Coordinates of C-alpha atoms in Angstrom, one line a residue:
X27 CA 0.0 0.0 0.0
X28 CA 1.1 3.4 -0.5
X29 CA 1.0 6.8 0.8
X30 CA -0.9 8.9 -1.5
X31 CA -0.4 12.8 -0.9
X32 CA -3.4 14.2 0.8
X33 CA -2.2 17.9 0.5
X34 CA -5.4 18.5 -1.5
X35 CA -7.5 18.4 1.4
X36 CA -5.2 20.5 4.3
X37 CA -6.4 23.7 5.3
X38 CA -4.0 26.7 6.2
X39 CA -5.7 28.0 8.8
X40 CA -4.1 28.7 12.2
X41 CA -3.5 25.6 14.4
X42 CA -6.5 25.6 17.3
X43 CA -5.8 26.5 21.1
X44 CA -5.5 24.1 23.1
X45 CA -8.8 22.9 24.8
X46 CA -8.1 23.2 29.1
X47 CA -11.7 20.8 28.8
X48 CA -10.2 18.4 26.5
X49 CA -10.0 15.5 29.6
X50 CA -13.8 16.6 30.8
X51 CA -14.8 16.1 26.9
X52 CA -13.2 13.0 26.7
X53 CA -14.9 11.7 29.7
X54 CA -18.4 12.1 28.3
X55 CA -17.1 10.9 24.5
X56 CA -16.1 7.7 27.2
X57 CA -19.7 7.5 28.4
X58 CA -21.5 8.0 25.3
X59 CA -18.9 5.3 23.5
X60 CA -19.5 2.6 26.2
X61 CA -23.2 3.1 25.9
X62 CA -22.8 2.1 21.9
X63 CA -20.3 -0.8 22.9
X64 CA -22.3 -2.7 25.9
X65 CA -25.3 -2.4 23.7
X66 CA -24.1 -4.5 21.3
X67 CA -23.9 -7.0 23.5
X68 CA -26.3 -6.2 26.6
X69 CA -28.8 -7.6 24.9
X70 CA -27.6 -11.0 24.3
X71 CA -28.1 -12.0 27.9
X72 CA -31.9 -10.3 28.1
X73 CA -32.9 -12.4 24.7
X74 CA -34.6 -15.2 26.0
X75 CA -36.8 -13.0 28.5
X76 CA -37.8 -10.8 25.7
X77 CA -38.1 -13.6 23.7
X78 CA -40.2 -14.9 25.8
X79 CA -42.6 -12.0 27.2
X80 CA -43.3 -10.7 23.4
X81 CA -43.7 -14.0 21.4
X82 CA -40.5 -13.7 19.6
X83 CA -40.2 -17.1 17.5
X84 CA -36.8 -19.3 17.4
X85 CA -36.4 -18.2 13.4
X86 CA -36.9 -14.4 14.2
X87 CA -35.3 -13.8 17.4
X88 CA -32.3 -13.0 15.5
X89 CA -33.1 -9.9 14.8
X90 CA -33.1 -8.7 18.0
X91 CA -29.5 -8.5 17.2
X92 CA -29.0 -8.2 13.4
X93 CA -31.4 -5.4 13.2
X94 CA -28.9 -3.2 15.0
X95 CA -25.5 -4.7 13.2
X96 CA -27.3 -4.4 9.9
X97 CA -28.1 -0.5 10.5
X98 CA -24.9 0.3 12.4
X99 CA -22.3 -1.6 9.7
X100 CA -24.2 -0.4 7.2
X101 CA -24.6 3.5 7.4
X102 CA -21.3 4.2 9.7
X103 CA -19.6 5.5 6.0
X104 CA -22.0 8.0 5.7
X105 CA -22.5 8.5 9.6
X106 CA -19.0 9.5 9.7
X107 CA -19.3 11.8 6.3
X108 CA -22.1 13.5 8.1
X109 CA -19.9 14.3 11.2
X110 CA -17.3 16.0 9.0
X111 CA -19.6 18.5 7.3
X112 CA -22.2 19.0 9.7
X113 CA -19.9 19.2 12.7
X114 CA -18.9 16.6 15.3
X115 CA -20.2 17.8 18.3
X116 CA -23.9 18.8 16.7
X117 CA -23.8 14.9 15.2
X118 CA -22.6 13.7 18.7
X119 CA -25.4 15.0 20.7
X120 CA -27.9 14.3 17.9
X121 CA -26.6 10.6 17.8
X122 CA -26.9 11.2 21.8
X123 CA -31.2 11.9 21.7
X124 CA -31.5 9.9 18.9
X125 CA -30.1 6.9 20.5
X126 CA -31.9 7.2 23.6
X127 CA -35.1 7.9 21.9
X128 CA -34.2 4.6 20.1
X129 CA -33.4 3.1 23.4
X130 CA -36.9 3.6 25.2
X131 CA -39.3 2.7 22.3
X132 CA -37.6 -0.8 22.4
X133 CA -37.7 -0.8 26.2
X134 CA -41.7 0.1 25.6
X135 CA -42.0 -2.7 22.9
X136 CA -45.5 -4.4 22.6
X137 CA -44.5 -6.5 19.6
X138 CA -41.6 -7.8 18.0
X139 CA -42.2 -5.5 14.9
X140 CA -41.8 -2.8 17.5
X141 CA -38.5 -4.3 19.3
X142 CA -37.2 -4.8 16.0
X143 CA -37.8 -1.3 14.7
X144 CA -36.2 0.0 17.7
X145 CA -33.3 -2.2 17.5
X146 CA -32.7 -0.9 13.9
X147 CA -33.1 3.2 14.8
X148 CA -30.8 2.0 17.8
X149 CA -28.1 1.3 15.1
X150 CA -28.6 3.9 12.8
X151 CA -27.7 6.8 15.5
X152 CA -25.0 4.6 16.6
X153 CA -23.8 4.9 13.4
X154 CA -23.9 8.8 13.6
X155 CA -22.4 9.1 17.4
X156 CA -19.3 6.3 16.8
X157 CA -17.8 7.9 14.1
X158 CA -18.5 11.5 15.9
X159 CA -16.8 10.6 19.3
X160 CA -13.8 9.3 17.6
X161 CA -13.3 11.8 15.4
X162 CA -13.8 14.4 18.4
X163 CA -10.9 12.8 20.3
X164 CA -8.8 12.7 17.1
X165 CA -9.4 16.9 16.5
X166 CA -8.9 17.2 20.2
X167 CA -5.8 15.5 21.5
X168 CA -3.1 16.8 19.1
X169 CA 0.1 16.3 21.5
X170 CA 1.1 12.3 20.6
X171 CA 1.5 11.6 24.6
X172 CA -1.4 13.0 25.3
X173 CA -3.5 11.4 22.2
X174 CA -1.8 7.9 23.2
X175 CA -3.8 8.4 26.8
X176 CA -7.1 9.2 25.0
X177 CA -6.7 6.3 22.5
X178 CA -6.4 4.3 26.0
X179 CA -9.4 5.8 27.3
X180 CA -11.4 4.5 24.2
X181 CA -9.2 1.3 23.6
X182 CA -10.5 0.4 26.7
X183 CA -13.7 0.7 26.3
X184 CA -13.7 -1.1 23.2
X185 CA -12.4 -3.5 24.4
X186 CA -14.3 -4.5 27.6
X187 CA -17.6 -3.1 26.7
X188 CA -18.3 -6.1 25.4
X189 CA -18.1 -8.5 28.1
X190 CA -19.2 -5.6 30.4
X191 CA -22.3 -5.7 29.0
X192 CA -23.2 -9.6 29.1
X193 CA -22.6 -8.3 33.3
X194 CA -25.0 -5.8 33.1
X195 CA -27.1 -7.4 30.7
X196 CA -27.3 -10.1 33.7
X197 CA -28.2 -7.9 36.4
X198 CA -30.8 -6.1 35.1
X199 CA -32.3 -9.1 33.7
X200 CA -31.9 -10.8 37.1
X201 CA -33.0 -8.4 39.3
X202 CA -35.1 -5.9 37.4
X203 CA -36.1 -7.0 34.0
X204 CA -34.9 -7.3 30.1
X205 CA -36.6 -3.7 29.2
X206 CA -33.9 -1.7 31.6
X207 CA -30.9 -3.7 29.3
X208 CA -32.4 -0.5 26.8
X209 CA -34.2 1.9 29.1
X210 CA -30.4 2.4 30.8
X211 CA -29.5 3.8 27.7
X212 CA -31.8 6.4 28.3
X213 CA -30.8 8.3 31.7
X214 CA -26.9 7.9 30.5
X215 CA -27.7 9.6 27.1
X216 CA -29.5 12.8 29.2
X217 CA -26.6 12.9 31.3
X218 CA -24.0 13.2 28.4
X219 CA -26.2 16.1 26.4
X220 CA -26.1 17.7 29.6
X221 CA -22.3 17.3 30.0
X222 CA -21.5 17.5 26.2
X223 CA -22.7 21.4 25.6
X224 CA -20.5 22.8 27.6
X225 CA -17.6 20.5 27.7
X226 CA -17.0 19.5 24.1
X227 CA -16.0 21.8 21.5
X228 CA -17.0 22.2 17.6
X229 CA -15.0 20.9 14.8
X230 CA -15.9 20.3 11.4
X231 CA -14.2 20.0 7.9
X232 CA -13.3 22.5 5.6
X233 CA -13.4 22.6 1.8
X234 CA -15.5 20.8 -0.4
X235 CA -18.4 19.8 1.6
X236 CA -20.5 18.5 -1.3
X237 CA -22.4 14.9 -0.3
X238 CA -21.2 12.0 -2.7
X239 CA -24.8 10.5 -2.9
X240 CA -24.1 7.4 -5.8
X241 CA -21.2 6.4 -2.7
X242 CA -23.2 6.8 0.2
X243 CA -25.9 4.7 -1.6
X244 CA -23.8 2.0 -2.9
X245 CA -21.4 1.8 0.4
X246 CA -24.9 1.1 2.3
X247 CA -26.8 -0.9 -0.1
X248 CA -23.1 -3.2 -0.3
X249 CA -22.8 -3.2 3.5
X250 CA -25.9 -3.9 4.8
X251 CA -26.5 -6.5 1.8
X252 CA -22.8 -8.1 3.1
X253 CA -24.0 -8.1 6.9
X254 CA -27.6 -9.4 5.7
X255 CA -26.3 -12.1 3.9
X256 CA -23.4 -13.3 6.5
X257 CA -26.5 -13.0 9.1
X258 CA -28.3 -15.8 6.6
X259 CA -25.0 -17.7 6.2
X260 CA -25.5 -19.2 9.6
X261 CA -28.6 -21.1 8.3
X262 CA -26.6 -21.8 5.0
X263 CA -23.7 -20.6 2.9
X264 CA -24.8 -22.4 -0.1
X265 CA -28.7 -21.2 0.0
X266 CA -30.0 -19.2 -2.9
X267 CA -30.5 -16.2 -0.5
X268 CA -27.3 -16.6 0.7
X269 CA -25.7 -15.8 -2.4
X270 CA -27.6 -13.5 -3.8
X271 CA -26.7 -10.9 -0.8
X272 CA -23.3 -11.8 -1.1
X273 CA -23.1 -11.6 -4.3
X274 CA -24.8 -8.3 -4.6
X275 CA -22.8 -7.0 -1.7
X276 CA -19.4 -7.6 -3.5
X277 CA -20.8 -6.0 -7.1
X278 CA -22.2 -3.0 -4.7
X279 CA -19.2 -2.6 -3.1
X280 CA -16.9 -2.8 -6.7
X281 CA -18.8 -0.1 -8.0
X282 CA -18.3 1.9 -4.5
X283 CA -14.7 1.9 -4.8
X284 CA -15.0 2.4 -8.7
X285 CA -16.9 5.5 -7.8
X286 CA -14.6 6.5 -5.1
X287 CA -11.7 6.8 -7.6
X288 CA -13.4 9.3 -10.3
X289 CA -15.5 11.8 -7.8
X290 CA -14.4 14.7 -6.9
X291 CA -16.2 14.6 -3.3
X292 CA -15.8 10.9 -2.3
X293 CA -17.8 9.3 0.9
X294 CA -14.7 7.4 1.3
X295 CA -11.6 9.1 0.3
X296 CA -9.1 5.8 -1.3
X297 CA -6.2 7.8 0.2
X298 CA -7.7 7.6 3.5
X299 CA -7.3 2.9 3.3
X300 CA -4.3 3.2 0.5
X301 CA -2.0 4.0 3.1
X302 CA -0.2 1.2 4.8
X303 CA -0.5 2.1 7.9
X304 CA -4.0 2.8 8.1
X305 CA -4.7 0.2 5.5
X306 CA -3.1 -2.6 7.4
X307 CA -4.7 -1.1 11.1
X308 CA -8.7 -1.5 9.1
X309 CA -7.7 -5.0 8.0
X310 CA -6.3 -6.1 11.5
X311 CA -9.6 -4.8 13.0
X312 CA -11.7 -6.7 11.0
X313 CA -9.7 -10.1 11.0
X314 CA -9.8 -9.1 15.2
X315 CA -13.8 -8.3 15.0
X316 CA -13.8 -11.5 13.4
X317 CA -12.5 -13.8 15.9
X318 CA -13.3 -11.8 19.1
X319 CA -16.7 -11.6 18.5
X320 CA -17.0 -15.7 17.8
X321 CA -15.3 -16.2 21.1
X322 CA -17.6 -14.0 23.0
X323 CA -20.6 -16.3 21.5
X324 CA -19.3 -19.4 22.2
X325 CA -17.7 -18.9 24.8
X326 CA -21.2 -17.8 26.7
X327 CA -22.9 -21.1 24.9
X328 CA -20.4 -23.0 26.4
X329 CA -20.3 -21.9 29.8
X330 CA -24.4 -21.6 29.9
X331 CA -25.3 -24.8 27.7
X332 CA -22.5 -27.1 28.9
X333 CA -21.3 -26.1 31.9
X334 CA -24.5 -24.9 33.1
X335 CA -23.9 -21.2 34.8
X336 CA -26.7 -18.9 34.6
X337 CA -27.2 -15.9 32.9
X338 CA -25.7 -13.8 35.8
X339 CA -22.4 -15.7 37.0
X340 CA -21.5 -16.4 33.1
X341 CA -21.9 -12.3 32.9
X342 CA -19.6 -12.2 35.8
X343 CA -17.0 -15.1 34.5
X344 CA -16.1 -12.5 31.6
X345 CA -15.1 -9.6 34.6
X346 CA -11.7 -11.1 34.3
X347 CA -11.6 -10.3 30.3
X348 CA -13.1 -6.5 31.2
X349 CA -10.4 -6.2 33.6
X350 CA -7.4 -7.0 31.6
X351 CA -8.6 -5.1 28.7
X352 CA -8.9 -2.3 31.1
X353 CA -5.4 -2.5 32.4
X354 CA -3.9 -3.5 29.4
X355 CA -4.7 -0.6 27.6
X356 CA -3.3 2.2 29.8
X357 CA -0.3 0.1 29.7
X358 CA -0.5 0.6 25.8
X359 CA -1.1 4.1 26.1
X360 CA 2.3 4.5 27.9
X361 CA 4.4 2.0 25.5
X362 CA 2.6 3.2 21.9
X363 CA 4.6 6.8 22.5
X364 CA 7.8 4.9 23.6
X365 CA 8.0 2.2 21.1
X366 CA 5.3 2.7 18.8
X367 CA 2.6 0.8 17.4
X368 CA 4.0 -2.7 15.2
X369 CA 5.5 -3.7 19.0
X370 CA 3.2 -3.5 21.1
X371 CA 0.0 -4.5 18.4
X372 CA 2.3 -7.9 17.4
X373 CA 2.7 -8.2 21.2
X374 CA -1.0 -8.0 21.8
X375 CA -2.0 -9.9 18.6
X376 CA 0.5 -13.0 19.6
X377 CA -1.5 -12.8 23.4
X378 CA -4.3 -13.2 21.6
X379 CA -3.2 -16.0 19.6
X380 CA -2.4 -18.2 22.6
X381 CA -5.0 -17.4 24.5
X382 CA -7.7 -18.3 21.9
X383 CA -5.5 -22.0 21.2
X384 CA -6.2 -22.1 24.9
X385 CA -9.4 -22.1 24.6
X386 CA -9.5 -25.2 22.3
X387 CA -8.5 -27.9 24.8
X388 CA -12.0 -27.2 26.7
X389 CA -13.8 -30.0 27.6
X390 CA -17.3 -31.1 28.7
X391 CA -16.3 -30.6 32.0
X392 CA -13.0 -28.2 32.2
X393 CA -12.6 -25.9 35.4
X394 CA -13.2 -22.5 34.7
X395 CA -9.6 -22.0 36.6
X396 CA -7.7 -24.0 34.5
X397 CA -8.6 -23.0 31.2
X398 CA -11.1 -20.5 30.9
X399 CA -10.0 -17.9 33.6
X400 CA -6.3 -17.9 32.0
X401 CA -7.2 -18.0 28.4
X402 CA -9.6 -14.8 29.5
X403 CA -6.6 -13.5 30.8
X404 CA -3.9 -13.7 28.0
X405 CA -7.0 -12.9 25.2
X406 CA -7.7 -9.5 27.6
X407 CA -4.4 -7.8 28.1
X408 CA -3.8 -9.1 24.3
X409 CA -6.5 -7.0 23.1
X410 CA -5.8 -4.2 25.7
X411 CA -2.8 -4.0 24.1
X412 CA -3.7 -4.1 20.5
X413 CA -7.2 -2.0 21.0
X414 CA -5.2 1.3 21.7
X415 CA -2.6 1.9 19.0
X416 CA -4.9 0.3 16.4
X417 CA -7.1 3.3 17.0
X418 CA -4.5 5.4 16.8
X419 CA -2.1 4.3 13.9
X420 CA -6.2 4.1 12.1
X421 CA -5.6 7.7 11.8
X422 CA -2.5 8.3 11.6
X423 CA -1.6 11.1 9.1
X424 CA -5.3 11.7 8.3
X425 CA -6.6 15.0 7.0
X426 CA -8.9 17.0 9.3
X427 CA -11.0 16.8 6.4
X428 CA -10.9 13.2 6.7
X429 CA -11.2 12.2 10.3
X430 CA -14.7 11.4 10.8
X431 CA -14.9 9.3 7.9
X432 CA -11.6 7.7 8.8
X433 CA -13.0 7.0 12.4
X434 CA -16.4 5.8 10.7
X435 CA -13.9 3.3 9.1
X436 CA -12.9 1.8 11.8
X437 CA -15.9 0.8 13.6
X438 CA -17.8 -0.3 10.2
X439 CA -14.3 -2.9 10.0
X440 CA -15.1 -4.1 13.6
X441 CA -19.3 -4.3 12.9
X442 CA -18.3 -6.4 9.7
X443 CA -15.8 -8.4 11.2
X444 CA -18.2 -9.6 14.0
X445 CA -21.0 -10.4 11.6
X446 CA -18.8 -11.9 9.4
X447 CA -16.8 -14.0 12.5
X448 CA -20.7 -14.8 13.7
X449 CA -21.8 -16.2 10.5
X450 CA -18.5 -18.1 9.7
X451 CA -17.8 -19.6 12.8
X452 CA -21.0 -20.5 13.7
X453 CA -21.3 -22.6 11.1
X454 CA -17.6 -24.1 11.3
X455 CA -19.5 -25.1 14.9
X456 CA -22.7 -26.8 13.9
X457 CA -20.7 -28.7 10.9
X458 CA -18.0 -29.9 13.2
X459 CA -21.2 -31.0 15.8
X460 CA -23.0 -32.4 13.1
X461 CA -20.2 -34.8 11.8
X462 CA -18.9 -35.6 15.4
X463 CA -23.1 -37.0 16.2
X464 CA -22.8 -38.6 12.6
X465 CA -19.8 -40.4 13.6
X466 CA -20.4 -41.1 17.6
X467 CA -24.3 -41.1 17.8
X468 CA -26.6 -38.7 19.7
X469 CA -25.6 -39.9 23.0
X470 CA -23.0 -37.6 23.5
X471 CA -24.3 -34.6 22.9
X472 CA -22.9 -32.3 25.3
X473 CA -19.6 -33.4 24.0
X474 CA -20.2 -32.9 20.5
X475 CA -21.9 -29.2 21.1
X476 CA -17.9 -29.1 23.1
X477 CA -16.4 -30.0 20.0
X478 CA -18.2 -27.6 17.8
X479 CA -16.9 -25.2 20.0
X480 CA -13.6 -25.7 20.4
X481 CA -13.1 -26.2 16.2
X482 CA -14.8 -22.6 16.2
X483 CA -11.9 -21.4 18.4
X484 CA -9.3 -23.0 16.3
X485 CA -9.8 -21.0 13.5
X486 CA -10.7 -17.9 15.6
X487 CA -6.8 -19.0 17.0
X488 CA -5.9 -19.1 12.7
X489 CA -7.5 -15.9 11.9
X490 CA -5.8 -13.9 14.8
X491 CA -2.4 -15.0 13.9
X492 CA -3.0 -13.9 10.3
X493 CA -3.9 -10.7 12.2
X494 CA -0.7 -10.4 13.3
X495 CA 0.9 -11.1 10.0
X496 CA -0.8 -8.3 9.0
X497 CA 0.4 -6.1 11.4
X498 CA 4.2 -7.0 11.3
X499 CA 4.2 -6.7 7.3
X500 CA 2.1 -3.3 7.1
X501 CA 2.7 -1.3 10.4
X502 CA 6.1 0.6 10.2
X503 CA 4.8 3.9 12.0
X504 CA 7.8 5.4 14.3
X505 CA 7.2 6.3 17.9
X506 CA 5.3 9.5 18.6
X507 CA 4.8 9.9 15.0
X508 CA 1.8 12.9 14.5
X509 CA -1.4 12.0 13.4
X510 CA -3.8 14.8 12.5
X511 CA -1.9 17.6 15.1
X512 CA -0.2 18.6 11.5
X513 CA -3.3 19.2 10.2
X514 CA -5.0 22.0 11.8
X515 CA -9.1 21.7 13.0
X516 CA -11.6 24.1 12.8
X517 CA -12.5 24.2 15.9
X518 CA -15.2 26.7 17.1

């Protein structure tokens, strides 16, 4: 990949002040990011309870979840266009209302066309306040040390939102019920408005501000077709429907990029994934989405199917994983200025690696201390450490012009990674269960659901070491190299 000149697109205005509210902005970019990260997977826990109070059936309970991937993957391109013209902050705090608006109509549903619908606005304001509070910490932190703590902040969260929310998701569904996993969302999202008109400031892009309507339209129709058709993939990868969305997805997306190159005012700037730094961060995240999210699903059917926790303490077996994520990134944020960003992501990454092989010697009855608690451990601080400068070197050398979109980038390679490591995996799963019952008989069930699982986690294992391959042969940024602080923001 190479570093295309992005002079084109640098302003010459006057470098901005420094903000003295910069670490009380970041704080409420903090709250509003978790609130989009645990709800993408606070709701997993509450499923069967809604499932169960509104009549959801078996085939359609899917959408509880897909509904909000398929809107969120699908219009973050454009969410994060939006931030850069419009301005970050306005797009922040309308993602903000929009998302807790979102957030009570499915804690209100009646139906499941109404918990559905609500799901899907859910995503689409996601899609408007991820790419906005990423950006916001990109215009904001200009200093590298100082950028390296704020990419820990958000690695962080990232990282242990996730398993954070199958906690919460447990309590509230324990002790409460499923409707506060969404109606949470709601007093959080007040609070950050609140916080967010004083604390954060304006930034937006200058020059052309023209929308690239034929890209925004064929980036959405592609993604949402690819998420759709991974999300059917789990029934079958050979069915008729399967293909087609797949299919279309790929043709969509070719005459995307085909696009991309001849306007004048793309959605999705080539020079923003052409160079190698950047390039080979969006690929690592999505090969990391990917196997990540697969562990995180089987990993909960294991410990809830086979070794029978309950909805709360299997919440509470993933603290470790939050934790170490935790920790492990504000260790990152201190080595990513120091050594910069190939070390410590190929240190993470290789973590990673060895804690998801881990994972594959589970049995029907393995002790959650000898296998799952360390695995937890070495996939945690793995991804701690690879969460932070990924962010970072994502937007490394970006245009001001370019950061929301850039930003927007990121998260859509995470969404499509985790639908993608979903669909794929899940079905590696049920074929290897399948075949182990066709060979041994139905009377081992539990130990054929056990291999299923563990085959899953040997190519989630596969697919984060050719994450790392990625990252040693594409990531060459120095130490404290500048990312957009060259570039100055408008910032008002």
């Amino acid at each position: 990949m190479s570093s295309p000149d992005t002079a084109t697109t640098v302003t010459t205005e006057e470098p901005a002040p420094v903000d003295d509210k910069r670490w009380l902005g970041l704080a409420v970019i903090a709250i509003a990011q978790l609130m989009v990260v645990l709800d993408a997977s606070i709701v997993n826990i509450a499923l069967p309870s809604a499932q169960h109070d509104l009549g959801i059936t078996d085939a359609n309970r899917q959408w509880v979840v897909t509904a909000y991937t398929l809107a969120f993957g699908g219009l973050l391109l454009l969410g994060g266009r939006i931030a850069d013209y419009v301005g970050r902050k306005t797009t922040f705090i309308i993602g903000l209302i929009g998302f807790a608006g979102a957030s009570a109509l499915g804690g209100i549903a009646q139906n499941q066309e109404m918990l559905f619908a609500a799901r899907g606005l859910q995503g689409a304001f996601a899609a408007l306040l991820a790419p906005s509070a990423l950006a916001l910490i990109t215009v904001t932190f200009v200093e590298p040390h100082e950028r390296a703590k704020a990419f820990g902040v958000y690695g962080a969260i990232a990282g242990g939102g996730a398993a954070l929310g199958l906690i919460l998701g447990g309590v509230l569904t324990e002790f409460f019920s499923w409707r506060w996993c969404l109606l949470v969302n709601v007093p959080v999202a007040i609070i950050a408005v609140i916080l967010a008109v004083p604390l954060i400031r304006q930034s937006r892009a200058e020059g052309d501000r023209r929308y690239d309507i034929p890209g925004a339209v064929t980036a959405t129709l592609g993604l949402v077709s690819m998420v759709y058709g991974f999300t059917k993939a789990t029934e079958s990868w050979t069915s008729p429907e399967t293909l087609f969305f797949i299919g279309a997805s790929i043709v969509l997306l070719a005459l995307f990029f085909l696009i991309e190159s001849k306007t004048s005012h793309p959605l999705l700037p080539l020079r923003v994934i052409l160079d190698r730094n950047r390039g080979g961060s969006f690929i690592t995240s999505l090969l990391v989405g990917v196997a990540l999210f697969g562990m995180f699903l089987f990993l909960t059917f294991y410990m809830q199917g086979t070794l029978g926790y309950s909805a709360l303490k299997s919440g509470f077996a993933f603290l470790p994983f939050s934790a170490g994520v935790i920790l492990s990134a504000g260790l990152a944020s201190k080595l990513l200025p120091r050594f910069g960003p190939r070390p410590v992501m190929a240190t993470g990454l290789a973590m990673g690696t060895l804690g998801m092989a881990w994972l594959t010697q589970l049995g029907v009855d393995t002790a959650y201390v000898t296998h799952i608690l360390p695995s937890e451990l070495l996939l945690s601080v793995g991804m701690g450490l690879t969460f932070v400068p990924l962010s970072s070197t994502a937007l490394t050398g970006v245009a001001q012009h370019d950061a929301g979109v850039a930003s927007a980038t990121v998260n859509t390679t995470q969404q499509i990674g985790g639908s993608l490591g979903t669909a794929l995996l899940n079905t590696i799963a049920a074929s290897a269960t399948t075949a182990f019952v066709v060979a041994n008989g139905a009377q081992s069930l539990a130990q054929a659901q056990v291999v299923g699982y563990t085959d899953a986690f040997k190519w989630a294992a596969v697919i984060m070491l050719v994450a790392l391959v990625v990252t040693v042969t594409l990531i060459n940024a120095k130490p404290a190299d500048k990312s957009t602080s060259d570039v100055p923001a408008h910032v008002g």
